[in-house]
Short mmCIF file of C-alpha atoms (C1' of nucleotides) in Angstrom, two decimals:
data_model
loop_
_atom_site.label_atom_id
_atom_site.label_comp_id
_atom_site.label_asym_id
_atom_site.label_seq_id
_atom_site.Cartn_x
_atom_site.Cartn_y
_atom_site.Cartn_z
CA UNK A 221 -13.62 115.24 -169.10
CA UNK A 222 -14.81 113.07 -166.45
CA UNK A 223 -11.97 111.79 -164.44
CA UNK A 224 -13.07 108.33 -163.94
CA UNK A 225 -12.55 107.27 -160.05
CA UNK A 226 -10.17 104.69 -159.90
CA UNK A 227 -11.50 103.67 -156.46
CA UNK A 228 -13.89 101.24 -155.10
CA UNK A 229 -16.63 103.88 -155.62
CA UNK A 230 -20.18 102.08 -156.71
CA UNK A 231 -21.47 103.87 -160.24
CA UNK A 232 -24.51 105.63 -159.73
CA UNK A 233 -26.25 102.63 -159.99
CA UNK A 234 -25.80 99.00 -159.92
CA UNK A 235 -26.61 98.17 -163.25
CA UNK A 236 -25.68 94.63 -163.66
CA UNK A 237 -23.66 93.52 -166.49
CA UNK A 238 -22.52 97.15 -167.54
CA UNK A 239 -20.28 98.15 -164.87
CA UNK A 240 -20.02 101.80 -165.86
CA UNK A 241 -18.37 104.08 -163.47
CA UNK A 242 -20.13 107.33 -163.51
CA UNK A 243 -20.41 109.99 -161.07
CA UNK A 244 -18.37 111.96 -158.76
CA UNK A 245 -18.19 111.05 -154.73
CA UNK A 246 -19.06 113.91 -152.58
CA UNK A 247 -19.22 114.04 -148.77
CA UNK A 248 -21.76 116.20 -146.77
CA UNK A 249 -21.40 117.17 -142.62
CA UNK A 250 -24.13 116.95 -140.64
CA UNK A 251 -26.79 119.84 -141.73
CA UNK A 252 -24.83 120.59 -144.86
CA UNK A 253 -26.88 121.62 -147.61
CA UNK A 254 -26.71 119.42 -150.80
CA UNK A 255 -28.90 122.06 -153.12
CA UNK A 256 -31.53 124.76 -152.58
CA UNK A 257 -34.99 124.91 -153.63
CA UNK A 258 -34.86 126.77 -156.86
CA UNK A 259 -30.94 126.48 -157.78
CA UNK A 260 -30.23 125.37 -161.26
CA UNK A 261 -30.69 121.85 -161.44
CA UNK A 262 -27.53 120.23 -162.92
CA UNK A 263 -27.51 117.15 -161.19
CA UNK A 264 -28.87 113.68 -160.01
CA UNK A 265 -27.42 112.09 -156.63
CA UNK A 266 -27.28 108.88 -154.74
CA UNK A 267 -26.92 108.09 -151.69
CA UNK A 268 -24.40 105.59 -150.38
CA UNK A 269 -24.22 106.21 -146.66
CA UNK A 270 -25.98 108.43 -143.90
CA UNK A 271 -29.56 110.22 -144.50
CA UNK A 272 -30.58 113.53 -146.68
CA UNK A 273 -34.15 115.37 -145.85
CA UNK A 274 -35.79 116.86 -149.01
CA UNK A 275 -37.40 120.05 -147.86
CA UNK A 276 -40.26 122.53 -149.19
CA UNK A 277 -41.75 125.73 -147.48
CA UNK A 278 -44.70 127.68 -147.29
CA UNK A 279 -44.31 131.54 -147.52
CA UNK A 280 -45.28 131.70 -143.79
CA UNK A 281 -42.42 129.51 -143.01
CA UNK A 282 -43.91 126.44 -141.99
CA UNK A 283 -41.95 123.53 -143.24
CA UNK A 284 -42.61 119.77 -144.87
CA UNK A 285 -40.07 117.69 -145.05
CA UNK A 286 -41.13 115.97 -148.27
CA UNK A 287 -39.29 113.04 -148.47
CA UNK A 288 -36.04 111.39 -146.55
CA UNK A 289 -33.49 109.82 -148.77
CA UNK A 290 -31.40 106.32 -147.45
CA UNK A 291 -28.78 104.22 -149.02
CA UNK A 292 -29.64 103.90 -152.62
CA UNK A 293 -32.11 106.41 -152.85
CA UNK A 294 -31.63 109.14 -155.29
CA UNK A 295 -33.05 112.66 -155.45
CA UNK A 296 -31.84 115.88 -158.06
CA UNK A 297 -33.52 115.36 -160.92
CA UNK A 298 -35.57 117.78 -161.67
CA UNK A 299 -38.39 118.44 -164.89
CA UNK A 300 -38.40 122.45 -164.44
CA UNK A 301 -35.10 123.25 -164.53
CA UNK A 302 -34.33 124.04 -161.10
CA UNK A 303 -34.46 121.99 -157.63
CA UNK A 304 -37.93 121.89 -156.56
CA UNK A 305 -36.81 121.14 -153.02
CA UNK A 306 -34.14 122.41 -150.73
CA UNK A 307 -31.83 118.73 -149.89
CA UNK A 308 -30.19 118.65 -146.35
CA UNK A 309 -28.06 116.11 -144.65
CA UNK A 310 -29.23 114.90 -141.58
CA UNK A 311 -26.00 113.18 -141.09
CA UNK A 312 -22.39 112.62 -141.72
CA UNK A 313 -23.43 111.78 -145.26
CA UNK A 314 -21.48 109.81 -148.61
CA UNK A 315 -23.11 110.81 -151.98
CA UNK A 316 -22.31 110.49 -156.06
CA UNK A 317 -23.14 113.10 -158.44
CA UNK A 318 -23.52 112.68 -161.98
CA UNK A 319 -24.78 115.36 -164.34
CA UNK A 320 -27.52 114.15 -166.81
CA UNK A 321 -25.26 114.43 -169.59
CA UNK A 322 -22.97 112.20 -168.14
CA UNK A 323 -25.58 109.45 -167.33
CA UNK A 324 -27.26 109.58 -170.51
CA UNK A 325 -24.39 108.22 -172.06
CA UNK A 326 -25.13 104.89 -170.54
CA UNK A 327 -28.66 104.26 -172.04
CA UNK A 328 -29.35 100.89 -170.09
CA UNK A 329 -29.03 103.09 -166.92
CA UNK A 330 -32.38 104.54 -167.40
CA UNK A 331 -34.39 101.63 -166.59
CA UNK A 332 -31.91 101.11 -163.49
CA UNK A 333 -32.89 104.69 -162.38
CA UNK A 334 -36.27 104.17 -163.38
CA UNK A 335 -36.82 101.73 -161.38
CA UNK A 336 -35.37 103.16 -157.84
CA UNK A 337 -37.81 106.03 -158.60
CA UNK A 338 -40.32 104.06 -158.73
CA UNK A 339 -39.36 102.62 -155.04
CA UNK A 340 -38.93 105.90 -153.95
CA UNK A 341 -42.68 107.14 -155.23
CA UNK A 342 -44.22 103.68 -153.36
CA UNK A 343 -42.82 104.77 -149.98
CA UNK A 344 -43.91 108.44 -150.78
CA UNK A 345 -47.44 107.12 -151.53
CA UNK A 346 -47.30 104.40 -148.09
CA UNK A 347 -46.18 108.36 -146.50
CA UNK A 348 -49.02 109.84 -147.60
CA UNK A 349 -51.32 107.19 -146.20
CA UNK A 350 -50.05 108.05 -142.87
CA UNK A 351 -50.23 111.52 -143.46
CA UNK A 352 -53.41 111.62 -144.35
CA UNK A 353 -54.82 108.82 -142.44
CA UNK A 354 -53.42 107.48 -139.44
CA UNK A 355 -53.39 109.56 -136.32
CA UNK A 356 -50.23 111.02 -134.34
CA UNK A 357 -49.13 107.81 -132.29
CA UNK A 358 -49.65 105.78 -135.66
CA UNK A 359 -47.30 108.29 -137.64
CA UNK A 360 -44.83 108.47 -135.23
CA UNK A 361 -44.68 104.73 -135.04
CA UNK A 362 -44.59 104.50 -138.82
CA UNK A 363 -41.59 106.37 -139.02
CA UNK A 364 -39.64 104.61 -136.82
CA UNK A 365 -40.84 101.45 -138.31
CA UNK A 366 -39.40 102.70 -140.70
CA UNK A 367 -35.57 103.39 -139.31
CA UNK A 368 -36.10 100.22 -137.39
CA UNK A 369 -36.29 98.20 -140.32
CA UNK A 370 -32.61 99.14 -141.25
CA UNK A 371 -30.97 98.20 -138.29
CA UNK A 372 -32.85 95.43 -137.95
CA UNK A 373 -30.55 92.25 -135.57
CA UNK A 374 -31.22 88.72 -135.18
CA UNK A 375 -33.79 87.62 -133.60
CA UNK A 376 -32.67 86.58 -130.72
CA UNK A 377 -30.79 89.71 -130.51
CA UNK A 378 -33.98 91.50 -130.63
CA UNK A 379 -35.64 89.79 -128.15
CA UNK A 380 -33.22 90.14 -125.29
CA UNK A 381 -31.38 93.39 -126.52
CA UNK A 382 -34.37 95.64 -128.41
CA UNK A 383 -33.54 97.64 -131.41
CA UNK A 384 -31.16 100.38 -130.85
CA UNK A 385 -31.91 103.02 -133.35
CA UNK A 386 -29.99 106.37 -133.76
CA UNK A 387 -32.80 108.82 -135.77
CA UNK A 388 -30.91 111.72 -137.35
CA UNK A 389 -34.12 113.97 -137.01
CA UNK A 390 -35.03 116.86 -134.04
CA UNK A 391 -38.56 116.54 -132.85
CA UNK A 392 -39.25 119.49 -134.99
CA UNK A 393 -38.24 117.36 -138.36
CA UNK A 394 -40.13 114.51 -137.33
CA UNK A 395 -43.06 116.96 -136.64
CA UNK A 396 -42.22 117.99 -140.31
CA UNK A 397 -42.13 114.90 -141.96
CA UNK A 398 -45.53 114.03 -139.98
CA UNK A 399 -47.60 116.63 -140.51
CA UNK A 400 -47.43 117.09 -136.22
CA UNK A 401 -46.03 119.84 -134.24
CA UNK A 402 -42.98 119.42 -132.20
CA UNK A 403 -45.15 118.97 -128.69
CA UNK A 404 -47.54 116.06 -130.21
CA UNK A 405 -44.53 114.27 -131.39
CA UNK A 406 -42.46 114.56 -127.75
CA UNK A 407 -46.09 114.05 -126.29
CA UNK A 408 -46.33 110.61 -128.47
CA UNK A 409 -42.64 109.50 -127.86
CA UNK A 410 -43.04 109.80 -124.01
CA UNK A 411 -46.34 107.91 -124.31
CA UNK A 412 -44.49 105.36 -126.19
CA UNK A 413 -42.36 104.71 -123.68
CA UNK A 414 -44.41 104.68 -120.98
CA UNK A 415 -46.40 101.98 -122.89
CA UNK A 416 -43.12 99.73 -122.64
CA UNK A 417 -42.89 100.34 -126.67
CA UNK A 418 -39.64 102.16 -126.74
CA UNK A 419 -37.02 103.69 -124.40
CA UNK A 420 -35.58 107.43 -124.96
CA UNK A 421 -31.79 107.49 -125.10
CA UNK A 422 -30.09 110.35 -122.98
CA UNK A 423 -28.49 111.43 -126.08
CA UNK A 424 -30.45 113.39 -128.75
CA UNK A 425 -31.51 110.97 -131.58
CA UNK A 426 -31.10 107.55 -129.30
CA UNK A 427 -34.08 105.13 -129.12
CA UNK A 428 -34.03 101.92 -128.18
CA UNK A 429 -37.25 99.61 -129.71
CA UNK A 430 -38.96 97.23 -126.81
CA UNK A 431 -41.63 95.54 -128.52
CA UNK A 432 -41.44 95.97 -132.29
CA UNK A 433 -44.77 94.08 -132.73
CA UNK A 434 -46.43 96.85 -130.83
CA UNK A 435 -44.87 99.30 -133.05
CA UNK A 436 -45.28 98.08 -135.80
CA UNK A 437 -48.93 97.33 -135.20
CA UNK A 438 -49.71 100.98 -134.14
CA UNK A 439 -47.91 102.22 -138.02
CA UNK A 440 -50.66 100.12 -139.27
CA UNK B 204 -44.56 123.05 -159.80
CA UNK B 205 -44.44 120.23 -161.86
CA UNK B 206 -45.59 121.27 -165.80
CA UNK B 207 -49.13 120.39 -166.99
CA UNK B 208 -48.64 116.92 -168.50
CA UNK B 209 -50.06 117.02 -171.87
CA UNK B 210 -49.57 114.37 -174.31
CA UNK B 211 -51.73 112.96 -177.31
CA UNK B 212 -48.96 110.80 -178.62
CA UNK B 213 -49.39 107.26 -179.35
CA UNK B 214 -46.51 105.52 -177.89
CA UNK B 215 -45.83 104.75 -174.48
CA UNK B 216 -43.88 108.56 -174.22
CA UNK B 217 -42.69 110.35 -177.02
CA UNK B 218 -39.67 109.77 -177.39
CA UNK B 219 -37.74 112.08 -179.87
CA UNK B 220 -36.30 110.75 -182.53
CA UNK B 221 -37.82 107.28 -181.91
CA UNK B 222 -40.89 106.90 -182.87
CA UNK B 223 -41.53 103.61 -181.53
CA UNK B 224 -45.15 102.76 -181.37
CA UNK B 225 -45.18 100.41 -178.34
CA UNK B 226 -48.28 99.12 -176.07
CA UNK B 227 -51.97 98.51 -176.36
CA UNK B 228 -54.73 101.16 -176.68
CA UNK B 229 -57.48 100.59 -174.08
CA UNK B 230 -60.17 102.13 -172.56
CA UNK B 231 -62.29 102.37 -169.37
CA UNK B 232 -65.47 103.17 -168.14
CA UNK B 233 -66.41 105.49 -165.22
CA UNK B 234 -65.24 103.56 -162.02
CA UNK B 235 -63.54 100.96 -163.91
CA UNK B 236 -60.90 99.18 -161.82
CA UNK B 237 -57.51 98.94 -164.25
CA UNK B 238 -55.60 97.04 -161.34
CA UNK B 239 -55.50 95.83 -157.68
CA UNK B 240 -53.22 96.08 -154.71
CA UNK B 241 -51.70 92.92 -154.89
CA UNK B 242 -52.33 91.85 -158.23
CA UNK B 243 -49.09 90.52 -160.13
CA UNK B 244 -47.44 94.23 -161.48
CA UNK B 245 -47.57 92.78 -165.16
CA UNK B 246 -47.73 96.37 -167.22
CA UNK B 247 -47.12 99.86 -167.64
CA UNK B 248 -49.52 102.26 -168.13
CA UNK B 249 -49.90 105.76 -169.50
CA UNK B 250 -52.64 107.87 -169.69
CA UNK B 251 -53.93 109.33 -172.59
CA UNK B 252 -57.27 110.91 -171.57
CA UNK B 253 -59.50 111.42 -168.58
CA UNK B 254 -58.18 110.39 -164.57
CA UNK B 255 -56.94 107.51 -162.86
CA UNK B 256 -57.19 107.08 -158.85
CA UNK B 257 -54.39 105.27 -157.04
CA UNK B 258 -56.17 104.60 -153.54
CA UNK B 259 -54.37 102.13 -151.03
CA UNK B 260 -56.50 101.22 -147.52
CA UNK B 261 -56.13 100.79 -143.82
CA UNK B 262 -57.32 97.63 -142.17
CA UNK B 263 -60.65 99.01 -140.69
CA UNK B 264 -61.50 100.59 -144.37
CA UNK B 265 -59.95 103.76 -143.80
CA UNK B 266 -58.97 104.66 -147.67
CA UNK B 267 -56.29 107.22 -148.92
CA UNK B 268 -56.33 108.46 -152.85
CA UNK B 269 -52.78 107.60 -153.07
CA UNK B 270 -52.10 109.73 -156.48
CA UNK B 271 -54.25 111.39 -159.11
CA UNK B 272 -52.95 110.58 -162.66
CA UNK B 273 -53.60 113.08 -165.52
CA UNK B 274 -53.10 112.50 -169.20
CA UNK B 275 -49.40 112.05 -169.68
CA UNK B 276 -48.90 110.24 -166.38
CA UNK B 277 -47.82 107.20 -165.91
CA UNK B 278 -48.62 104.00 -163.11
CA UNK B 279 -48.61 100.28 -162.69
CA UNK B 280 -44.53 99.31 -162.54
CA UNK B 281 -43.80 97.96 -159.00
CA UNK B 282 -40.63 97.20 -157.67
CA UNK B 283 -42.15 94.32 -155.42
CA UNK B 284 -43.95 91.98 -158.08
CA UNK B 285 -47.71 93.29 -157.35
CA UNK B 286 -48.90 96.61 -157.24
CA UNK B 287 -48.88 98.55 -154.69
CA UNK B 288 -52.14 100.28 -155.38
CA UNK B 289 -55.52 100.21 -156.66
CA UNK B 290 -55.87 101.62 -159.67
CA UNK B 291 -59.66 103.19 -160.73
CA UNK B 292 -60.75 105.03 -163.73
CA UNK B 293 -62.47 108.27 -162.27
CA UNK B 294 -64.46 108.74 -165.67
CA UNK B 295 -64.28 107.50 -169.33
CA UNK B 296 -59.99 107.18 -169.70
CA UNK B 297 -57.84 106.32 -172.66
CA UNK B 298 -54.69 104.74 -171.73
CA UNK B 299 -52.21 102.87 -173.08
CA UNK B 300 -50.55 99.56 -171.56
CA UNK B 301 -47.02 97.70 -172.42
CA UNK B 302 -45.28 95.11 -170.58
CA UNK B 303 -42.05 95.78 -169.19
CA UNK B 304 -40.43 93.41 -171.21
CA UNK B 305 -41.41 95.15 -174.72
CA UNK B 306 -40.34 98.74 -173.42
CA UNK B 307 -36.84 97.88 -172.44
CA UNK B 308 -36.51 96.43 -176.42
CA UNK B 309 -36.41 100.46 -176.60
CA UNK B 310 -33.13 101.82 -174.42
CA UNK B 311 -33.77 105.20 -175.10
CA UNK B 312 -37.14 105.51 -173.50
CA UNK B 313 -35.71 104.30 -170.12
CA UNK B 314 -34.87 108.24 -169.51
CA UNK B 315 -38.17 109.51 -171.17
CA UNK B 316 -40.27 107.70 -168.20
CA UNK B 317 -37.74 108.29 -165.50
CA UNK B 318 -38.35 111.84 -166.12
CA UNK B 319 -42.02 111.34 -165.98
CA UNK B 320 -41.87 109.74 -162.87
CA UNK B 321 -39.87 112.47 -161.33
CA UNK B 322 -42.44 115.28 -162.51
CA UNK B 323 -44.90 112.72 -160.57
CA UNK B 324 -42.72 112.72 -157.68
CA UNK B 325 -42.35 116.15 -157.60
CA UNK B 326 -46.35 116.61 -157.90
CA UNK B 327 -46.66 114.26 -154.84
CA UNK B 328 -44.42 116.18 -152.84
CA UNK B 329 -46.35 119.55 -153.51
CA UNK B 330 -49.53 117.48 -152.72
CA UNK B 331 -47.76 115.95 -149.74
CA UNK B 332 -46.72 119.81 -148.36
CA UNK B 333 -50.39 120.52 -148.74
CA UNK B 334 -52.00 116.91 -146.59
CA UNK B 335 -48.85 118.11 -143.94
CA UNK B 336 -49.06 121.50 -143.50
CA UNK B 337 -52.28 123.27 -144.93
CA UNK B 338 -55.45 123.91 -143.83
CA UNK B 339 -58.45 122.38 -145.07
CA UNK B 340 -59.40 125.17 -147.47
CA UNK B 341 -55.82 125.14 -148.75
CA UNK B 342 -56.28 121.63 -149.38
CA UNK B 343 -59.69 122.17 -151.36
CA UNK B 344 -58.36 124.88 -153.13
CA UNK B 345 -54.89 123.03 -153.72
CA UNK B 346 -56.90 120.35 -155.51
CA UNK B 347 -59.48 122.84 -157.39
CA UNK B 348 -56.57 124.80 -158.72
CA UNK B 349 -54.84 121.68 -160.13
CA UNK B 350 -57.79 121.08 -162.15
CA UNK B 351 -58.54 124.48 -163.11
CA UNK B 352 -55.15 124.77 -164.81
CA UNK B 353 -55.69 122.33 -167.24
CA UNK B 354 -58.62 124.06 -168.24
CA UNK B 355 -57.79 127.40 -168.39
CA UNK B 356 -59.19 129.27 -171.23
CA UNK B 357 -57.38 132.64 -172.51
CA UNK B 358 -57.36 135.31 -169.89
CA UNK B 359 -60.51 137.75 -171.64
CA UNK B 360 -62.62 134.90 -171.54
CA UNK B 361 -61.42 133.62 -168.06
CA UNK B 362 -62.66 137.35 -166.51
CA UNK B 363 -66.25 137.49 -167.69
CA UNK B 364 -67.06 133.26 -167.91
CA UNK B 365 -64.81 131.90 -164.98
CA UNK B 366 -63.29 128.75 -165.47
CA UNK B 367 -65.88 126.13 -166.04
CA UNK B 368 -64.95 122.38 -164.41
CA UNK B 369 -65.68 119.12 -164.31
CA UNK B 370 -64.11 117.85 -160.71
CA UNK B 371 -64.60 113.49 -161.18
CA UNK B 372 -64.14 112.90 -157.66
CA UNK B 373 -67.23 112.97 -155.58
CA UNK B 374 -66.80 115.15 -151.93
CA UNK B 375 -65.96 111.38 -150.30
CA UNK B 376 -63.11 110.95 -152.91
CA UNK B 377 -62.07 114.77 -152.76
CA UNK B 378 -61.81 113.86 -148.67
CA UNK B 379 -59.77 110.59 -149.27
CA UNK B 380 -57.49 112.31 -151.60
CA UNK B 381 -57.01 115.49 -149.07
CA UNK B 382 -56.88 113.81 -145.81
CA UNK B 383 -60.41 115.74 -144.94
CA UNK B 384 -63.99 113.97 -144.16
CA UNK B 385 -66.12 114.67 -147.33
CA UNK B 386 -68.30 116.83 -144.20
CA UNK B 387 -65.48 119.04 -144.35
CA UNK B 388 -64.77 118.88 -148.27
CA UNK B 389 -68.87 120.00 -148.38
CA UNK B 390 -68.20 122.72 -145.46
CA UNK B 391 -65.43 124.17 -147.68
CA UNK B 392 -66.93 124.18 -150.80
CA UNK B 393 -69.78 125.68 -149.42
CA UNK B 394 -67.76 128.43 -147.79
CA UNK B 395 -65.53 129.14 -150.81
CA UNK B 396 -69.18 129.61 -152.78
CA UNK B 397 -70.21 131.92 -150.35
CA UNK B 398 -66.99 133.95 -150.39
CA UNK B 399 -67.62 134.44 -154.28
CA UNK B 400 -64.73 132.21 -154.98
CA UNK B 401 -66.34 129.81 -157.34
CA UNK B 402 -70.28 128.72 -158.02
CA UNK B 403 -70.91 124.65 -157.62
CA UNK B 404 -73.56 123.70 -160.46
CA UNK B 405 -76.50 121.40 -160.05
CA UNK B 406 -74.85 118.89 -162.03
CA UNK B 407 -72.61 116.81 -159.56
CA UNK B 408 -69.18 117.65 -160.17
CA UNK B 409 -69.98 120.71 -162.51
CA UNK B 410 -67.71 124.03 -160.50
CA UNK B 411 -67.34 127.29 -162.06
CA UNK B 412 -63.85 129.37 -160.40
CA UNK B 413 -65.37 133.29 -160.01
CA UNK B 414 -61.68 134.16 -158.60
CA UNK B 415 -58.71 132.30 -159.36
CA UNK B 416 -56.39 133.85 -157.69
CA UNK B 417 -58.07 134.13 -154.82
CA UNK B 418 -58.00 130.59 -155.20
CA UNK B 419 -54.44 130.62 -156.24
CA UNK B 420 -53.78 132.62 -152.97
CA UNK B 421 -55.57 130.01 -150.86
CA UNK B 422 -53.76 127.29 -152.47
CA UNK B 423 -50.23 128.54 -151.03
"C1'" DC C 243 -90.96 108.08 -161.45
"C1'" DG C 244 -88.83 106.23 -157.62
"C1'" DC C 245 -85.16 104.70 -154.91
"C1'" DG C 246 -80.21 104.46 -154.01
"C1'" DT C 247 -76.36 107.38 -154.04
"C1'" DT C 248 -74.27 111.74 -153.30
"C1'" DG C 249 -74.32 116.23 -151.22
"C1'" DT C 250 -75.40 119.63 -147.45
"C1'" DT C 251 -75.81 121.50 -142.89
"C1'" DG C 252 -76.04 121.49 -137.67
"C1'" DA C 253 -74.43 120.30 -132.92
"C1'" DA C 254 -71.43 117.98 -129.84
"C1'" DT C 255 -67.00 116.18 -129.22
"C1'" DC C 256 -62.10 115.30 -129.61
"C1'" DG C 257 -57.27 115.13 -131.15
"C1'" DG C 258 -53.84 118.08 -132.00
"C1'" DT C 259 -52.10 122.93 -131.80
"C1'" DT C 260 -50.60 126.87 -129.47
"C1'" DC C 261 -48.64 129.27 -125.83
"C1'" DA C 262 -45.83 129.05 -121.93
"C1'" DA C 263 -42.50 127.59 -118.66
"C1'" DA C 264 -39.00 124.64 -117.21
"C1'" DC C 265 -35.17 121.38 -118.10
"C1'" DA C 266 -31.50 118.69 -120.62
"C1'" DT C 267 -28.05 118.21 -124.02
"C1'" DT C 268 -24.72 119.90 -127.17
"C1'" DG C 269 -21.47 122.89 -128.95
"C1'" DT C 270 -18.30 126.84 -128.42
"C1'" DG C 271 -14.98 130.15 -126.88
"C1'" DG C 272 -12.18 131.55 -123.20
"C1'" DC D 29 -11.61 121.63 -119.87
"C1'" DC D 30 -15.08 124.26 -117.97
"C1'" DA D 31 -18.82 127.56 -118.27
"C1'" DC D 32 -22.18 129.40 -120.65
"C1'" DA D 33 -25.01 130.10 -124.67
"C1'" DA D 34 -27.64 127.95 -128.05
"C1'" DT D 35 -30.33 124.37 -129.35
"C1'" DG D 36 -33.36 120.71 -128.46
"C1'" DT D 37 -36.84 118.35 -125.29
"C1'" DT D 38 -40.58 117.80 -122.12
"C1'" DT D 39 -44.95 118.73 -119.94
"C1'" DG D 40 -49.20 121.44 -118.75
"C1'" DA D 41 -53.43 124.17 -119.83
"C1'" DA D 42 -56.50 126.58 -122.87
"C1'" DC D 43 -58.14 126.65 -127.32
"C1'" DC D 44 -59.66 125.48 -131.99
"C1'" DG D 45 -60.29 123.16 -136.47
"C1'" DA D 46 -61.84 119.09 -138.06
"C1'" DT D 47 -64.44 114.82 -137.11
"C1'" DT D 48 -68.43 112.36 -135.91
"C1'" DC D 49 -73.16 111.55 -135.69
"C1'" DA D 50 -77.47 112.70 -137.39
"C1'" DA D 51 -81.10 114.42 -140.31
"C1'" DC D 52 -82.45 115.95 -144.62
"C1'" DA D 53 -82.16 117.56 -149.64
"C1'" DA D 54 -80.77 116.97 -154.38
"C1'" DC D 55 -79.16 114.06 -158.27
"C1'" DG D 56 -79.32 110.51 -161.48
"C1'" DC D 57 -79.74 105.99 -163.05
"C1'" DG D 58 -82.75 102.29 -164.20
#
DNA sequence: CGCGTTGTTGAATCGGTTCAAACATTGTGG
DNA sequence: CCACAATGTTTGAACCGATTCAACAACGCG
């Protein structure tokens, strides 16, 4: 009984050619929890709009954020049968949910899906790489790479203007995603900025990119 | 925890209920490359038998082991048209290879390899948690457990013999892999011998786990 | 059997963490 | 709407785990 939304609502992927409808819209606030590690998994989401943080933890409590979901990303599925990660929205956030049974009935939507996954596991494995190789300034600067990339102006814009960047993560999340503490990532950003890479908004979250060569040089 | 892959089926992924018999057997020798970063993605592979190294690099050499593929995992689409990776046989592998174009003649196994990927996924985030937030014996022991439970032999045997491994990364790979030098790789290996944890043989590669759940324990 | 590769261990150094003390921003209830 | 509490940020100083550099030992392939 799926009530198919009427509305301008994107399926749960774009599959050209078979414009199937599937999947119920959902919206999150900011630090709403989508799922917890180790509920019943019962469905797969997408993200149309704002930023979700997947989320694992050690029994000590130390935390990894283990991957962060954009636009088009999609996160849910899970082999086990439960979440294997706890999903958290870093931001005013629009979502679809589909159960599996529901998607399943559209078979060519399994190479669609297929396919974003695969996306998704490339920028986990370019993560990794700066995880495990590149040192604090270089992660830092690979993240924000990273959010700068979206918001991205003309270049003329650029030039004159920088990149003004809103990132939906605390110093402590970053520090999370990085594999840093809290201090070395503050310690980094303020370095940053005194290097004439970046300027630190007033308001939590507000960066504005200087010199995005020099950036994205250092995430290299 | 993503399940031990374990598949000796001839098709791509065994699809139930559709047999379909689709790629081409091949095999590689120890160190064997199967692809390059930046070769044209032109296949699909699965593995059958042995271990397959995704390593990407840094400019000044600086190498990650990007993802460590077991029998039943699969590597080699790419969303960009070249892949994204080095792939390298770590010893004597079975695989199996289609084109993209031949699988997606078979709908139904669209959702059989999006589900692979996702237990991959999941397997890089748990390795991801351990780069971010572990030590470097967690690390060692994150890795050493992996590959001791796909060998485990029935509990009797496991308390008197240990569990008897053959590790096909050398301590530089182990490093890569972990985010550790292959010093500290040797320092921890070294120390876990010495805390009666597991016995390294003479044979390179050849480790014998005295204690798993100490290991276990280390691991978490 | 011999030489290149891989593994091991020590000592000095360094990048990042931890602990601690302010300060700024945000959100809430009166 | 203001005041205050809670949350997030910044910086400093001491410390520590891992890296680097270096020397040597053990494998293992031809």
């Amino acid at each position: 009984m799926p009530p198919a939304s009427t509305s301008a609502s994107r399926p749960i992927t774009q599959a050209e050619g078979a414009p199937a409808r599937v999947g119920r819209r959902r919206q999150l606030g900011k630090r709403e929890t989508l799922f917890h590690q180790g509920d019943p998994a019962t469905h797969l989401f997408r993200i149309d709009e704002g930023t979700v943080a997947l989320e694992q933890y050690l029994e000590d409590g130390r935390r990894q954020l283990v991957e962060l979901l954009l636009p088009g990303d999609i996160c849910g599925l899970s082999t086990a049968g439960a979440y294997s990660a706890t999903g958290i929205a870093l931001q005013p956030t629009r979502l679809v949910a589909a159960s599996m049974a529901e998607l399943e009935q559209h078979p060519r939507l399994g190479w669609a899906i297929m396919r974003q996954l695969q996306a998704q596991l490339s920028t986990s494995h370019a993560h990794l790489l700066a995880v495990g190789r590149m040192d604090a300034a270089g992660r830092v600067s690979a993240l924000l790479s990273r959010f700068a990339n979206l918001n991205k102006p003309a270049e003329a814009d650029e030039a004159h203007d920088g990149i003004a960047l809103h990132i939906p993560l605390t110093r402590g999340e970053m520090g999370d995603y990085l594999g840093l503490s809290l201090e070395t990532v503050c310690r980094v950003m303020s370095e940053l900025e005194r290097n004439g890479v970046l300027e630190i908004g007033r308001h939590h979250g507000d960066v504005i990119i200087r010199d995005f060569g020099k950036l994205h040089r250092l995430a290299n």
